[in-house]
Short mmCIF file of N, CA and C in Angstrom, two decimals:
data_model
loop_
_atom_site.label_atom_id
_atom_site.label_comp_id
_atom_site.label_asym_id
_atom_site.label_seq_id
_atom_site.Cartn_x
_atom_site.Cartn_y
_atom_site.Cartn_z
N MET A 809 48.73 132.37 181.18
CA MET A 809 50.02 131.76 181.43
C MET A 809 50.93 132.77 182.11
N THR A 810 51.57 132.35 183.19
CA THR A 810 52.50 133.20 183.90
C THR A 810 53.89 132.99 183.35
N THR A 811 54.53 134.06 182.90
CA THR A 811 55.87 133.96 182.34
C THR A 811 56.87 133.72 183.46
N GLY A 812 57.78 132.79 183.24
CA GLY A 812 58.82 132.54 184.21
C GLY A 812 58.46 131.56 185.30
N SER A 813 57.23 131.09 185.33
CA SER A 813 56.82 130.13 186.35
C SER A 813 57.19 128.72 185.93
N ASN A 814 57.38 127.88 186.90
CA ASN A 814 57.54 126.45 186.67
C ASN A 814 56.37 125.74 187.33
N PHE A 815 55.97 124.63 186.75
CA PHE A 815 54.88 123.82 187.28
C PHE A 815 55.44 122.45 187.65
N TRP A 816 54.93 121.89 188.72
CA TRP A 816 55.38 120.60 189.25
C TRP A 816 54.18 119.71 189.50
N VAL A 817 54.35 118.41 189.33
CA VAL A 817 53.35 117.43 189.71
C VAL A 817 53.90 116.73 190.95
N ILE A 818 53.17 116.83 192.05
CA ILE A 818 53.63 116.25 193.31
C ILE A 818 52.54 115.36 193.90
N GLY A 819 52.96 114.38 194.67
CA GLY A 819 51.99 113.52 195.35
C GLY A 819 52.61 112.21 195.75
N GLY A 820 51.74 111.23 195.93
CA GLY A 820 52.17 109.91 196.35
C GLY A 820 51.04 109.21 197.08
N GLU A 821 51.41 108.20 197.87
CA GLU A 821 50.43 107.43 198.63
C GLU A 821 50.27 108.04 200.02
N PHE A 822 49.04 108.27 200.41
CA PHE A 822 48.75 108.85 201.71
C PHE A 822 48.33 107.76 202.69
N GLY A 823 48.63 107.99 203.98
CA GLY A 823 48.36 107.00 205.02
C GLY A 823 46.90 106.86 205.38
N SER A 824 46.09 107.86 205.04
CA SER A 824 44.66 107.79 205.32
C SER A 824 43.91 108.59 204.26
N MET A 825 42.61 108.46 204.28
CA MET A 825 41.80 109.12 203.26
C MET A 825 41.60 110.61 203.53
N ASN A 826 42.21 111.16 204.59
CA ASN A 826 42.15 112.61 204.78
C ASN A 826 43.27 113.31 204.01
N PHE A 827 44.19 112.53 203.43
CA PHE A 827 45.24 113.03 202.54
C PHE A 827 46.11 114.10 203.19
N HIS A 828 46.50 113.88 204.47
CA HIS A 828 47.34 114.85 205.16
C HIS A 828 48.81 114.43 205.23
N LYS A 829 49.10 113.13 205.27
CA LYS A 829 50.47 112.69 205.46
C LYS A 829 50.81 111.55 204.49
N LEU A 830 51.89 111.76 203.73
CA LEU A 830 52.34 110.74 202.78
C LEU A 830 52.95 109.56 203.51
N VAL A 831 52.78 108.38 202.93
CA VAL A 831 53.47 107.19 203.41
C VAL A 831 54.95 107.39 203.12
N GLU A 832 55.79 107.14 204.11
CA GLU A 832 57.23 107.34 203.94
C GLU A 832 57.75 106.58 202.72
N GLY A 833 58.51 107.27 201.89
CA GLY A 833 59.09 106.67 200.70
C GLY A 833 58.20 106.68 199.47
N SER A 834 56.97 107.20 199.59
CA SER A 834 56.07 107.17 198.44
C SER A 834 56.00 108.49 197.69
N ALA A 835 56.64 109.54 198.21
CA ALA A 835 56.56 110.86 197.57
C ALA A 835 57.14 110.83 196.16
N GLN A 836 56.44 111.51 195.26
CA GLN A 836 56.90 111.63 193.88
C GLN A 836 56.82 113.09 193.46
N VAL A 837 57.84 113.54 192.75
CA VAL A 837 57.87 114.90 192.21
C VAL A 837 58.28 114.79 190.75
N GLN A 838 57.50 115.41 189.89
CA GLN A 838 57.83 115.45 188.46
C GLN A 838 57.89 116.90 188.02
N GLY A 839 58.87 117.22 187.21
CA GLY A 839 59.00 118.58 186.72
C GLY A 839 60.43 119.04 186.86
N PRO A 840 60.67 120.26 186.57
CA PRO A 840 59.70 121.32 186.31
C PRO A 840 59.18 121.28 184.88
N PHE A 841 57.97 121.78 184.73
CA PHE A 841 57.34 121.93 183.42
C PHE A 841 57.19 123.42 183.17
N LYS A 842 57.43 123.84 181.96
CA LYS A 842 57.37 125.28 181.62
C LYS A 842 55.94 125.77 181.42
N THR A 843 55.01 124.86 181.10
CA THR A 843 53.63 125.27 180.91
C THR A 843 52.71 124.41 181.76
N ARG A 844 51.56 124.98 182.10
CA ARG A 844 50.57 124.22 182.86
C ARG A 844 50.08 123.03 182.03
N LYS A 845 49.97 123.19 180.74
CA LYS A 845 49.53 122.10 179.86
C LYS A 845 50.47 120.90 179.97
N GLU A 846 51.78 121.14 179.96
CA GLU A 846 52.74 120.04 180.11
C GLU A 846 52.55 119.35 181.46
N ALA A 847 52.34 120.13 182.52
CA ALA A 847 52.12 119.56 183.85
C ALA A 847 50.82 118.76 183.89
N GLU A 848 49.78 119.27 183.25
CA GLU A 848 48.50 118.55 183.21
C GLU A 848 48.64 117.23 182.48
N ASP A 849 49.40 117.21 181.41
CA ASP A 849 49.63 115.96 180.68
C ASP A 849 50.34 114.94 181.56
N ALA A 850 51.37 115.38 182.30
CA ALA A 850 52.10 114.48 183.20
C ALA A 850 51.20 114.02 184.34
N TRP A 851 50.36 114.93 184.87
CA TRP A 851 49.42 114.59 185.93
C TRP A 851 48.44 113.50 185.47
N ARG A 852 47.93 113.64 184.25
CA ARG A 852 47.00 112.64 183.72
C ARG A 852 47.65 111.26 183.65
N VAL A 853 48.89 111.21 183.20
CA VAL A 853 49.60 109.93 183.07
C VAL A 853 49.78 109.28 184.44
N VAL A 854 50.34 110.02 185.40
CA VAL A 854 50.61 109.44 186.71
C VAL A 854 49.31 109.13 187.46
N SER A 855 48.28 109.93 187.28
CA SER A 855 46.99 109.65 187.92
C SER A 855 46.36 108.39 187.34
N GLU A 856 46.44 108.23 186.04
CA GLU A 856 45.89 107.04 185.39
C GLU A 856 46.64 105.79 185.83
N GLU A 857 47.95 105.88 185.96
CA GLU A 857 48.76 104.73 186.40
C GLU A 857 48.38 104.28 187.81
N ASN A 858 47.86 105.19 188.62
CA ASN A 858 47.57 104.90 190.02
C ASN A 858 46.07 104.94 190.35
N ARG A 859 45.22 104.94 189.36
CA ARG A 859 43.79 105.11 189.62
C ARG A 859 43.18 103.99 190.43
N HIS A 860 43.79 102.82 190.44
CA HIS A 860 43.27 101.68 191.21
C HIS A 860 43.66 101.76 192.69
N LYS A 861 44.45 102.77 193.07
CA LYS A 861 44.88 102.94 194.46
C LYS A 861 44.16 104.15 195.05
N ALA A 862 43.18 103.89 195.91
CA ALA A 862 42.36 104.97 196.46
C ALA A 862 43.15 105.97 197.30
N GLY A 863 44.26 105.57 197.91
CA GLY A 863 45.02 106.44 198.78
C GLY A 863 46.12 107.22 198.09
N VAL A 864 46.15 107.19 196.76
CA VAL A 864 47.18 107.90 196.01
C VAL A 864 46.56 109.14 195.38
N ARG A 865 47.26 110.26 195.53
CA ARG A 865 46.75 111.52 194.98
C ARG A 865 47.93 112.35 194.48
N PHE A 866 47.70 113.06 193.38
CA PHE A 866 48.69 113.96 192.80
C PHE A 866 48.06 115.31 192.53
N SER A 867 48.86 116.36 192.64
CA SER A 867 48.41 117.72 192.40
C SER A 867 49.43 118.45 191.53
N ILE A 868 48.95 119.51 190.90
CA ILE A 868 49.83 120.40 190.15
C ILE A 868 50.04 121.65 190.99
N VAL A 869 51.30 122.02 191.16
CA VAL A 869 51.61 123.25 191.89
C VAL A 869 52.43 124.16 190.99
N GLU A 870 52.24 125.45 191.18
CA GLU A 870 52.98 126.45 190.41
C GLU A 870 54.00 127.11 191.30
N GLU A 871 55.22 127.10 190.84
CA GLU A 871 56.31 127.79 191.54
C GLU A 871 56.20 129.28 191.22
N PRO A 872 56.24 130.12 192.22
CA PRO A 872 56.13 131.56 191.93
C PRO A 872 57.26 132.04 191.04
N SER A 873 56.96 133.03 190.22
CA SER A 873 57.99 133.66 189.38
C SER A 873 58.99 134.34 190.27
N ARG A 874 60.22 134.29 189.89
CA ARG A 874 61.27 134.96 190.64
C ARG A 874 61.48 136.36 190.07
N VAL A 875 61.60 137.30 190.95
CA VAL A 875 61.84 138.68 190.56
C VAL A 875 63.35 138.91 190.62
N PRO A 876 63.95 139.39 189.53
CA PRO A 876 65.40 139.64 189.55
C PRO A 876 65.77 140.61 190.67
N ALA A 877 66.87 140.32 191.34
CA ALA A 877 67.32 141.18 192.46
C ALA A 877 67.92 142.47 191.95
#
């Protein structure tokens, strides 16, 4: 676990199966989550809600820790 990091669940509906460009207005961002476990739990929920849509994908991303100036 990285101290000070935030985790986000991001994704939405993509225009094609190469998953390069989101359909306008479909982007979703959830977070920040303090632990990867919390983000994974949110990812599971949103992925399950959209499992019947082949063009929808979500990922977990970690925000880098900030170093005090």
